[in-house]
Amino acid sequence: MLRAMIRWFPILLLAMLTGCPDNPIKLCETECALGEVCDVDVGVCVPAPLQTYDGPLPGRNSKTAGTESKVFYAAVDPVSFELLGGTLTRSDRDIRILTKLTNSRSIAMNTNASRVVVVWLGDDSRFRFATRTQDNDLWTFGVVQADVAYAGTENFAVALDEAGGLTIAFQATDRTLRVVRSNDRESWTVGLVDDGGVAANGVECPATIRGTRRPGGVGIQPSIVQAPDGVWIAYQDADCGDLRLARQVGTGWSVDVVDTGAIDASPVTQRGRTGGWSTMAVGPSGNVGIAYVDELRGTLKYVSASSLSFVIETVDDGFEIDQNANQRKDLVGAWAHLDFDSRGAPTIVYMNQSNASLRLAQRPQEGTRWVQRTVASEGIVGFHAGLVELAQGRLISGEQMVPGRMSGSSFVQVWE
């Protein structure tokens, strides 16, 4: 009996293996990429099914973007570190868990007419991205790998051109501003944009100052747009406290210093500290605007930018009359986000840091005066401010801190 069992054992084992749906012979030959799992039935990697997220929407690192008819949302859950992405409407949502990060970190988001992309920084200082079309909720994932080694930081922004080309502007670990770009999201090139040298308009940061601040360098809090004439990037020079602007010229870049924050009636060498929280947008006619914070004065500013000149305006000086008819000075402008409505009117949402409220400022298309109002003021609100201009109305968003809740973060939506 024992001899018979020994003789038939190999045959029985082979039959069990071939009949088992988890047959290891059909495991994928190579490790599946980010966002994929192995289909053991056929032995190939397939897109991983994404779980629907049903919890309260977090405001931590939240981003909104969209077209005239659709709003996309992305954020990082501050407790689970899950990266969330999907669509929002006034009455509904479709949010998926894209992946799980090792900690809470910054993300960037952008759309074109047909596609949306979410970018984050991996533990290896390489950028990851998730992308989908506007009409299909199937997300695909990738890692930004380039022949030239690069190391990104938490200061980065992303732009999509109309053909789907992806450009990520980032401050590298050597404190310069660089871009990594791909037309097909497979082959990537890395280029230097600004190393902090003398700008095209002749303004420079003295060598006695450059490199003395930590953190410092150029490329702090960058914002990037795809303009009709190429890519534009606005960012802060943290060493000298300047707002700088880089514009794509052929295969190179032209860099200007837009604002030094100089004290009124003082030489340009006596700098202030400006250019923080830079945000850019392209208007319906192709005009480019930049909003940013003058940190020395605690004010929000706006620049109408062209290839020839910069027109700087004060959007909100922070002065208000309180309930006792006394004038007070607030610090304003953090987390600024700029967009243009369909008529070309620039609109900015931002935080009033002094009273922790979410504000909105708009200048009529033909007007010269900015009008400000408070959008949300309950609790501590205004972090990660967002704005999406729609064909019919707009979405204003931000993060509200929620004391007593473990996550401490709530996503605020104001539909107008």
GROMACS .gro file of C-alpha atoms in nm:
model
  416
    1MET     CA    1   0.000   0.000   0.000
    2LEU     CA    2   0.277   0.243   0.098
    3ARG     CA    3   0.468   0.165  -0.224
    4ALA     CA    4   0.156   0.239  -0.431
    5MET     CA    5   0.109   0.576  -0.259
    6ILE     CA    6   0.473   0.669  -0.320
    7ARG     CA    7   0.442   0.569  -0.688
    8TRP     CA    8   0.125   0.776  -0.746
    9PHE     CA    9   0.225   1.081  -0.535
   10PRO     CA   10   0.400   1.279  -0.817
   11ILE     CA   11   0.097   1.235  -1.044
   12LEU     CA   12  -0.146   1.347  -0.773
   13LEU     CA   13   0.071   1.650  -0.691
   14LEU     CA   14   0.085   1.756  -1.057
   15ALA     CA   15  -0.293   1.728  -1.085
   16MET     CA   16  -0.339   1.943  -0.773
   17LEU     CA   17  -0.107   2.214  -0.904
   18THR     CA   18  -0.262   2.235  -1.249
   19GLY     CA   19  -0.611   2.251  -1.100
   20CYS     CA   20  -0.527   2.526  -0.848
   21PRO     CA   21  -0.618   2.882  -0.957
   22ASP     CA   22  -0.320   3.019  -0.759
   23ASN     CA   23  -0.071   2.804  -0.945
   24PRO     CA   24   0.271   2.968  -0.885
   25ILE     CA   25   0.372   2.873  -1.240
   26LYS     CA   26   0.141   3.152  -1.358
   27LEU     CA   27   0.284   3.421  -1.134
   28CYS     CA   28   0.412   3.725  -1.325
   29GLU     CA   29   0.773   3.690  -1.437
   30THR     CA   30   0.862   4.047  -1.336
   31GLU     CA   31   0.754   4.263  -1.045
   32CYS     CA   32   0.442   4.461  -1.130
   33ALA     CA   33   0.472   4.837  -1.160
   34LEU     CA   34   0.313   5.096  -0.935
   35GLY     CA   35  -0.065   5.072  -0.961
   36GLU     CA   36  -0.062   4.716  -1.100
   37VAL     CA   37  -0.119   4.368  -0.959
   38CYS     CA   38  -0.040   4.024  -1.097
   39ASP     CA   39  -0.331   3.837  -1.257
   40VAL     CA   40  -0.235   3.482  -1.160
   41ASP     CA   41  -0.485   3.334  -1.404
   42VAL     CA   42  -0.288   3.460  -1.704
   43GLY     CA   43   0.044   3.553  -1.545
   44VAL     CA   44   0.049   3.920  -1.649
   45CYS     CA   45   0.033   4.252  -1.464
   46VAL     CA   46  -0.297   4.437  -1.485
   47PRO     CA   47  -0.424   4.768  -1.339
   48ALA     CA   48  -0.507   4.727  -0.971
   49PRO     CA   49  -0.871   4.783  -0.878
   50LEU     CA   50  -0.892   5.102  -0.675
   51GLN     CA   51  -1.099   5.106  -0.360
   52THR     CA   52  -1.365   5.375  -0.324
   53TYR     CA   53  -1.302   5.621  -0.041
   54ASP     CA   54  -1.617   5.685   0.163
   55GLY     CA   55  -1.479   5.876   0.462
   56PRO     CA   56  -1.481   6.251   0.530
   57LEU     CA   57  -1.270   6.432   0.273
   58PRO     CA   58  -0.945   6.555   0.429
   59GLY     CA   59  -0.811   6.899   0.355
   60ARG     CA   60  -0.447   6.812   0.422
   61ASN     CA   61  -0.237   6.876   0.112
   62SER     CA   62  -0.563   6.906  -0.084
   63LYS     CA   63  -0.560   7.017  -0.446
   64THR     CA   64  -0.841   7.099  -0.687
   65ALA     CA   65  -0.822   7.145  -1.063
   66GLY     CA   66  -1.057   7.114  -1.353
   67THR     CA   67  -1.216   7.231  -1.672
   68GLU     CA   68  -1.528   7.441  -1.728
   69SER     CA   69  -1.749   7.142  -1.645
   70LYS     CA   70  -1.558   6.906  -1.416
   71VAL     CA   71  -1.372   6.936  -1.085
   72PHE     CA   72  -1.095   6.700  -0.977
   73TYR     CA   73  -0.980   6.660  -0.618
   74ALA     CA   74  -0.671   6.505  -0.461
   75ALA     CA   75  -0.547   6.497  -0.101
   76VAL     CA   76  -0.355   6.292   0.152
   77ASP     CA   77  -0.539   6.142   0.449
   78PRO     CA   78  -0.333   6.264   0.750
   79VAL     CA   79  -0.401   5.946   0.949
   80SER     CA   80  -0.377   5.660   0.698
   81PHE     CA   81  -0.145   5.848   0.455
   82GLU     CA   82  -0.369   5.729   0.170
   83LEU     CA   83  -0.343   5.936  -0.146
   84LEU     CA   84  -0.693   6.012  -0.270
   85GLY     CA   85  -0.807   6.123  -0.613
   86GLY     CA   86  -1.131   6.164  -0.805
   87THR     CA   87  -1.412   6.398  -0.905
   88LEU     CA   88  -1.644   6.633  -0.717
   89THR     CA   89  -1.982   6.786  -0.798
   90ARG     CA   90  -2.213   7.004  -0.594
   91SER     CA   91  -2.405   6.698  -0.476
   92ASP     CA   92  -2.185   6.394  -0.533
   93ARG     CA   93  -1.830   6.262  -0.548
   94ASP     CA   94  -1.630   5.971  -0.686
   95ILE     CA   95  -1.306   5.944  -0.485
   96ARG     CA   96  -1.064   5.650  -0.503
   97ILE     CA   97  -0.763   5.548  -0.295
   98LEU     CA   98  -0.480   5.579  -0.545
   99THR     CA   99  -0.199   5.448  -0.325
  100LYS     CA  100  -0.064   5.460   0.029
  101LEU     CA  101   0.231   5.681   0.117
  102THR     CA  102   0.476   5.636   0.401
  103ASN     CA  103   0.395   5.980   0.545
  104SER     CA  104   0.190   6.290   0.476
  105ARG     CA  105   0.350   6.492   0.200
  106SER     CA  106   0.288   6.758  -0.063
  107ILE     CA  107   0.118   6.675  -0.392
  108ALA     CA  108   0.067   6.864  -0.718
  109MET     CA  109  -0.221   6.843  -0.962
  110ASN     CA  110  -0.299   6.974  -1.310
  111THR     CA  111  -0.542   6.922  -1.596
  112ASN     CA  112  -0.566   6.989  -1.967
  113ALA     CA  113  -0.873   6.954  -2.189
  114SER     CA  114  -0.867   6.574  -2.176
  115ARG     CA  115  -0.647   6.454  -1.888
  116VAL     CA  116  -0.567   6.502  -1.520
  117VAL     CA  117  -0.243   6.417  -1.338
  118VAL     CA  118  -0.145   6.393  -0.968
  119VAL     CA  119   0.225   6.401  -0.875
  120TRP     CA  120   0.400   6.322  -0.546
  121LEU     CA  121   0.756   6.266  -0.425
  122GLY     CA  122   0.865   5.912  -0.346
  123ASP     CA  123   1.089   5.805  -0.060
  124ASP     CA  124   1.377   5.779  -0.308
  125SER     CA  125   1.334   6.149  -0.406
  126ARG     CA  126   1.194   6.045  -0.745
  127PHE     CA  127   0.855   6.174  -0.855
  128ARG     CA  128   0.558   5.941  -0.898
  129PHE     CA  129   0.241   6.023  -1.088
  130ALA     CA  130  -0.112   5.896  -1.140
  131THR     CA  131  -0.309   6.003  -1.446
  132ARG     CA  132  -0.645   5.942  -1.610
  133THR     CA  133  -0.855   6.089  -1.885
  134GLN     CA  134  -1.136   6.327  -1.800
  135ASP     CA  135  -1.401   6.079  -1.914
  136ASN     CA  136  -1.255   5.749  -1.788
  137ASP     CA  137  -1.195   5.673  -1.419
  138LEU     CA  138  -0.915   5.423  -1.495
  139TRP     CA  139  -0.598   5.557  -1.334
  140THR     CA  140  -0.253   5.461  -1.461
  141PHE     CA  141   0.067   5.509  -1.265
  142GLY     CA  142   0.430   5.578  -1.336
  143VAL     CA  143   0.768   5.671  -1.190
  144VAL     CA  144   0.973   5.957  -1.333
  145GLN     CA  145   1.295   5.784  -1.436
  146ALA     CA  146   1.556   5.977  -1.634
  147ASP     CA  147   1.899   5.907  -1.779
  148VAL     CA  148   2.031   6.206  -1.588
  149ALA     CA  149   2.012   6.149  -1.213
  150TYR     CA  150   1.795   6.391  -1.023
  151ALA     CA  151   1.669   6.435  -0.666
  152GLY     CA  152   1.355   6.634  -0.601
  153THR     CA  153   1.232   6.808  -0.289
  154GLU     CA  154   0.891   6.904  -0.150
  155ASN     CA  155   0.904   7.227  -0.356
  156PHE     CA  156   0.752   7.122  -0.690
  157ALA     CA  157   0.467   7.197  -0.932
  158VAL     CA  158   0.332   7.028  -1.246
  159ALA     CA  159   0.189   7.135  -1.583
  160LEU     CA  160   0.021   6.941  -1.865
  161ASP     CA  161   0.030   7.070  -2.220
  162GLU     CA  162  -0.255   7.005  -2.463
  163ALA     CA  163  -0.076   6.708  -2.617
  164GLY     CA  164  -0.037   6.540  -2.278
  165GLY     CA  165   0.328   6.634  -2.224
  166LEU     CA  166   0.414   6.653  -1.855
  167THR     CA  167   0.656   6.904  -1.700
  168ILE     CA  168   0.752   6.902  -1.331
  169ALA     CA  169   0.932   7.209  -1.196
  170PHE     CA  170   1.120   7.146  -0.871
  171GLN     CA  171   1.388   7.275  -0.644
  172ALA     CA  172   1.667   7.021  -0.657
  173THR     CA  173   1.875   6.923  -0.355
  174ASP     CA  174   2.150   7.161  -0.474
  175ARG     CA  175   1.896   7.446  -0.426
  176THR     CA  176   1.863   7.523  -0.798
  177LEU     CA  177   1.542   7.522  -1.002
  178ARG     CA  178   1.515   7.234  -1.248
  179VAL     CA  179   1.253   7.066  -1.464
  180VAL     CA  180   1.197   6.705  -1.560
  181ARG     CA  181   0.983   6.659  -1.870
  182SER     CA  182   0.828   6.392  -2.091
  183ASN     CA  183   0.607   6.399  -2.400
  184ASP     CA  184   0.491   6.038  -2.356
  185ARG     CA  185   0.528   5.990  -1.976
  186GLU     CA  186   0.789   5.720  -2.042
  187SER     CA  187   1.107   5.891  -2.162
  188TRP     CA  188   1.219   6.176  -1.936
  189THR     CA  189   1.474   6.457  -1.964
  190VAL     CA  190   1.612   6.676  -1.684
  191GLY     CA  191   1.714   7.036  -1.737
  192LEU     CA  192   1.849   7.329  -1.535
  193VAL     CA  193   1.624   7.636  -1.527
  194ASP     CA  194   1.785   7.874  -1.275
  195ASP     CA  195   2.100   7.844  -1.066
  196GLY     CA  196   2.053   8.184  -0.901
  197GLY     CA  197   2.276   8.379  -1.137
  198VAL     CA  198   2.223   8.728  -1.274
  199ALA     CA  199   1.874   8.763  -1.421
  200ALA     CA  200   1.809   8.868  -1.780
  201ASN     CA  201   1.689   9.210  -1.660
  202GLY     CA  202   2.021   9.265  -1.481
  203VAL     CA  203   1.909   9.209  -1.121
  204GLU     CA  204   2.132   8.981  -0.913
  205CYS     CA  205   2.149   8.843  -0.564
  206PRO     CA  206   2.488   8.945  -0.417
  207ALA     CA  207   2.738   8.668  -0.352
  208THR     CA  208   2.759   8.786   0.008
  209ILE     CA  209   2.397   8.676   0.053
  210ARG     CA  210   2.360   8.385  -0.186
  211GLY     CA  211   2.383   8.050  -0.010
  212THR     CA  212   2.378   8.190   0.344
  213ARG     CA  213   2.017   8.099   0.431
  214ARG     CA  214   1.895   7.751   0.519
  215PRO     CA  215   1.672   7.654   0.356
  216GLY     CA  216   1.753   7.883   0.069
  217GLY     CA  217   1.836   7.895  -0.297
  218VAL     CA  218   1.595   7.947  -0.586
  219GLY     CA  219   1.283   7.746  -0.663
  220ILE     CA  220   1.091   7.784  -0.335
  221GLN     CA  221   0.713   7.728  -0.371
  222PRO     CA  222   0.715   7.719  -0.752
  223SER     CA  223   0.408   7.759  -0.971
  224ILE     CA  224   0.403   7.652  -1.336
  225VAL     CA  225   0.172   7.709  -1.631
  226GLN     CA  226   0.164   7.608  -1.996
  227ALA     CA  227   0.122   7.943  -2.174
  228PRO     CA  228   0.066   7.983  -2.550
  229ASP     CA  229   0.435   8.065  -2.598
  230GLY     CA  230   0.570   7.787  -2.373
  231VAL     CA  231   0.620   7.703  -2.008
  232TRP     CA  232   0.635   7.979  -1.742
  233ILE     CA  233   0.751   7.920  -1.383
  234ALA     CA  234   0.722   8.166  -1.092
  235TYR     CA  235   0.908   8.101  -0.767
  236GLN     CA  236   1.085   8.261  -0.475
  237ASP     CA  237   1.455   8.325  -0.440
  238ALA     CA  238   1.479   8.248  -0.069
  239ASP     CA  239   1.831   8.388  -0.038
  240CYS     CA  240   1.742   8.743  -0.143
  241GLY     CA  241   1.367   8.730  -0.094
  242ASP     CA  242   1.283   8.798  -0.459
  243LEU     CA  243   1.005   8.683  -0.690
  244ARG     CA  244   1.165   8.533  -1.000
  245LEU     CA  245   1.006   8.425  -1.327
  246ALA     CA  246   1.150   8.176  -1.577
  247ARG     CA  247   1.013   8.156  -1.932
  248GLN     CA  248   1.090   7.889  -2.187
  249VAL     CA  249   1.280   8.026  -2.486
  250GLY     CA  250   1.343   7.754  -2.743
  251THR     CA  251   1.538   7.484  -2.562
  252GLY     CA  252   1.656   7.723  -2.289
  253TRP     CA  253   1.517   7.956  -2.025
  254SER     CA  254   1.506   8.331  -1.969
  255VAL     CA  255   1.493   8.438  -1.603
  256ASP     CA  256   1.376   8.776  -1.473
  257VAL     CA  257   1.348   8.919  -1.123
  258VAL     CA  258   0.990   9.046  -1.103
  259ASP     CA  259   0.988   9.196  -0.753
  260THR     CA  260   1.264   9.244  -0.497
  261GLY     CA  261   1.030   9.367  -0.225
  262ALA     CA  262   1.250   9.677  -0.197
  263ILE     CA  263   1.154   9.932   0.065
  264ASP     CA  264   0.971  10.228  -0.091
  265ALA     CA  265   1.206  10.495  -0.228
  266SER     CA  266   1.507  10.276  -0.155
  267PRO     CA  267   1.767  10.136  -0.395
  268VAL     CA  268   1.691   9.794  -0.537
  269THR     CA  269   1.984   9.651  -0.341
  270GLN     CA  270   1.793   9.711  -0.016
  271ARG     CA  271   1.567   9.414  -0.052
  272GLY     CA  272   1.261   9.309   0.141
  273ARG     CA  273   1.122   8.958   0.139
  274THR     CA  274   0.861   8.880  -0.123
  275GLY     CA  275   0.755   8.612  -0.373
  276GLY     CA  276   0.620   8.351  -0.131
  277TRP     CA  277   0.314   8.139  -0.212
  278SER     CA  278   0.344   8.216  -0.583
  279THR     CA  279   0.053   8.102  -0.800
  280MET     CA  280   0.006   8.142  -1.175
  281ALA     CA  281  -0.278   8.114  -1.424
  282VAL     CA  282  -0.338   8.179  -1.794
  283GLY     CA  283  -0.639   8.389  -1.893
  284PRO     CA  284  -0.878   8.326  -2.185
  285SER     CA  285  -0.678   8.558  -2.409
  286GLY     CA  286  -0.347   8.389  -2.322
  287ASN     CA  287  -0.239   8.652  -2.069
  288VAL     CA  288  -0.040   8.532  -1.768
  289GLY     CA  289  -0.100   8.646  -1.412
  290ILE     CA  290   0.099   8.583  -1.095
  291ALA     CA  291  -0.024   8.625  -0.738
  292TYR     CA  292   0.214   8.611  -0.442
  293VAL     CA  293   0.278   8.734  -0.089
  294ASP     CA  294   0.493   9.029   0.014
  295GLU     CA  295   0.601   8.880   0.346
  296LEU     CA  296   0.767   9.197   0.472
  297ARG     CA  297   0.443   9.396   0.445
  298GLY     CA  298   0.202   9.105   0.497
  299THR     CA  299   0.017   9.186   0.174
  300LEU     CA  300  -0.112   8.994  -0.129
  301LYS     CA  301   0.013   9.116  -0.468
  302TYR     CA  302  -0.064   9.045  -0.833
  303VAL     CA  303   0.146   9.080  -1.147
  304SER     CA  304   0.023   9.111  -1.504
  305ALA     CA  305   0.317   8.956  -1.683
  306SER     CA  306   0.431   8.977  -2.043
  307SER     CA  307   0.757   8.922  -2.226
  308LEU     CA  308   0.829   9.294  -2.202
  309SER     CA  309   0.705   9.421  -1.867
  310PHE     CA  310   0.554   9.347  -1.528
  311VAL     CA  311   0.269   9.550  -1.379
  312ILE     CA  312   0.250   9.498  -1.002
  313GLU     CA  313  -0.066   9.565  -0.801
  314THR     CA  314  -0.159   9.529  -0.435
  315VAL     CA  315  -0.460   9.299  -0.408
  316ASP     CA  316  -0.512   9.306  -0.032
  317ASP     CA  317  -0.304   9.524   0.199
  318GLY     CA  318  -0.444   9.359   0.510
  319PHE     CA  319  -0.594   9.677   0.654
  320GLU     CA  320  -0.950   9.647   0.780
  321ILE     CA  321  -1.189   9.839   1.001
  322ASP     CA  322  -1.300   9.624   1.295
  323GLN     CA  323  -1.634   9.628   1.474
  324ASN     CA  324  -1.516   9.911   1.700
  325ALA     CA  325  -1.430  10.130   1.400
  326ASN     CA  326  -1.059  10.083   1.464
  327GLN     CA  327  -0.819  10.007   1.183
  328ARG     CA  328  -0.622   9.688   1.217
  329LYS     CA  329  -0.348   9.531   1.007
  330ASP     CA  330  -0.377   9.160   0.926
  331LEU     CA  331  -0.126   8.933   0.759
  332VAL     CA  332  -0.280   8.801   0.437
  333GLY     CA  333  -0.200   8.594   0.129
  334ALA     CA  334  -0.076   8.254   0.243
  335TRP     CA  335  -0.184   7.950   0.037
  336ALA     CA  336  -0.285   8.182  -0.248
  337HIS     CA  337  -0.446   8.027  -0.557
  338LEU     CA  338  -0.513   8.225  -0.877
  339ASP     CA  339  -0.756   8.153  -1.159
  340PHE     CA  340  -0.936   8.351  -1.433
  341ASP     CA  341  -1.308   8.334  -1.490
  342SER     CA  342  -1.456   8.290  -1.839
  343ARG     CA  343  -1.463   8.668  -1.888
  344GLY     CA  344  -1.095   8.705  -1.803
  345ALA     CA  345  -1.132   8.849  -1.453
  346PRO     CA  346  -0.846   8.739  -1.222
  347THR     CA  347  -0.968   8.581  -0.898
  348ILE     CA  348  -0.755   8.480  -0.598
  349VAL     CA  349  -0.843   8.277  -0.291
  350TYR     CA  350  -0.606   8.294   0.004
  351MET     CA  351  -0.576   8.282   0.380
  352ASN     CA  352  -0.598   8.566   0.626
  353GLN     CA  353  -0.337   8.436   0.867
  354SER     CA  354  -0.424   8.680   1.143
  355ASN     CA  355  -0.781   8.560   1.192
  356ALA     CA  356  -0.752   8.219   1.019
  357SER     CA  357  -1.020   8.280   0.754
  358LEU     CA  358  -1.053   8.197   0.383
  359ARG     CA  359  -1.070   8.507   0.163
  360LEU     CA  360  -1.145   8.580  -0.203
  361ALA     CA  361  -1.036   8.882  -0.407
  362GLN     CA  362  -1.147   8.962  -0.761
  363ARG     CA  363  -1.081   9.242  -1.005
  364PRO     CA  364  -1.348   9.295  -1.272
  365GLN     CA  365  -1.219   9.243  -1.624
  366GLU     CA  366  -1.222   9.613  -1.711
  367GLY     CA  367  -1.180   9.736  -1.354
  368THR     CA  368  -0.879   9.866  -1.165
  369ARG     CA  369  -0.994   9.798  -0.808
  370TRP     CA  370  -0.975   9.467  -0.628
  371VAL     CA  371  -1.276   9.367  -0.420
  372GLN     CA  372  -1.218   9.132  -0.124
  373ARG     CA  373  -1.456   8.932   0.090
  374THR     CA  374  -1.443   8.651   0.346
  375VAL     CA  375  -1.568   8.316   0.214
  376ALA     CA  376  -1.530   8.097   0.524
  377SER     CA  377  -1.439   8.192   0.880
  378GLU     CA  378  -1.567   7.915   1.105
  379GLY     CA  379  -1.282   7.763   1.304
  380ILE     CA  380  -0.926   7.772   1.174
  381VAL     CA  381  -0.960   7.769   0.796
  382GLY     CA  382  -0.773   7.877   0.484
  383PHE     CA  383  -0.485   7.631   0.450
  384HIS     CA  384  -0.439   7.471   0.105
  385ALA     CA  385  -0.678   7.717  -0.058
  386GLY     CA  386  -0.814   7.610  -0.395
  387LEU     CA  387  -1.020   7.764  -0.675
  388VAL     CA  388  -1.178   7.614  -0.986
  389GLU     CA  389  -1.365   7.847  -1.221
  390LEU     CA  390  -1.649   7.663  -1.395
  391ALA     CA  391  -1.875   7.760  -1.684
  392GLN     CA  392  -2.151   7.808  -1.429
  393GLY     CA  393  -2.005   7.929  -1.102
  394ARG     CA  394  -1.693   7.825  -0.910
  395LEU     CA  395  -1.564   7.597  -0.635
  396ILE     CA  396  -1.369   7.758  -0.352
  397SER     CA  397  -1.198   7.514  -0.118
  398GLY     CA  398  -0.950   7.486   0.165
  399GLU     CA  399  -0.846   7.298   0.476
  400GLN     CA  400  -1.014   7.355   0.811
  401MET     CA  401  -0.844   7.238   1.127
  402VAL     CA  402  -1.085   7.035   1.341
  403PRO     CA  403  -0.986   7.029   1.711
  404GLY     CA  404  -1.070   6.704   1.886
  405ARG     CA  405  -1.068   6.494   1.570
  406MET     CA  406  -0.787   6.248   1.526
  407SER     CA  407  -0.721   6.361   1.170
  408GLY     CA  408  -0.754   6.728   1.262
  409SER     CA  409  -0.829   6.816   0.900
  410SER     CA  410  -1.148   6.875   0.702
  411PHE     CA  411  -1.200   6.973   0.338
  412VAL     CA  412  -1.412   7.288   0.306
  413GLN     CA  413  -1.620   7.328  -0.011
  414VAL     CA  414  -1.796   7.651  -0.105
  415TRP     CA  415  -1.989   7.629  -0.434
  416GLU     CA  416  -2.096   7.957  -0.591
   0.00000   0.00000   0.00000
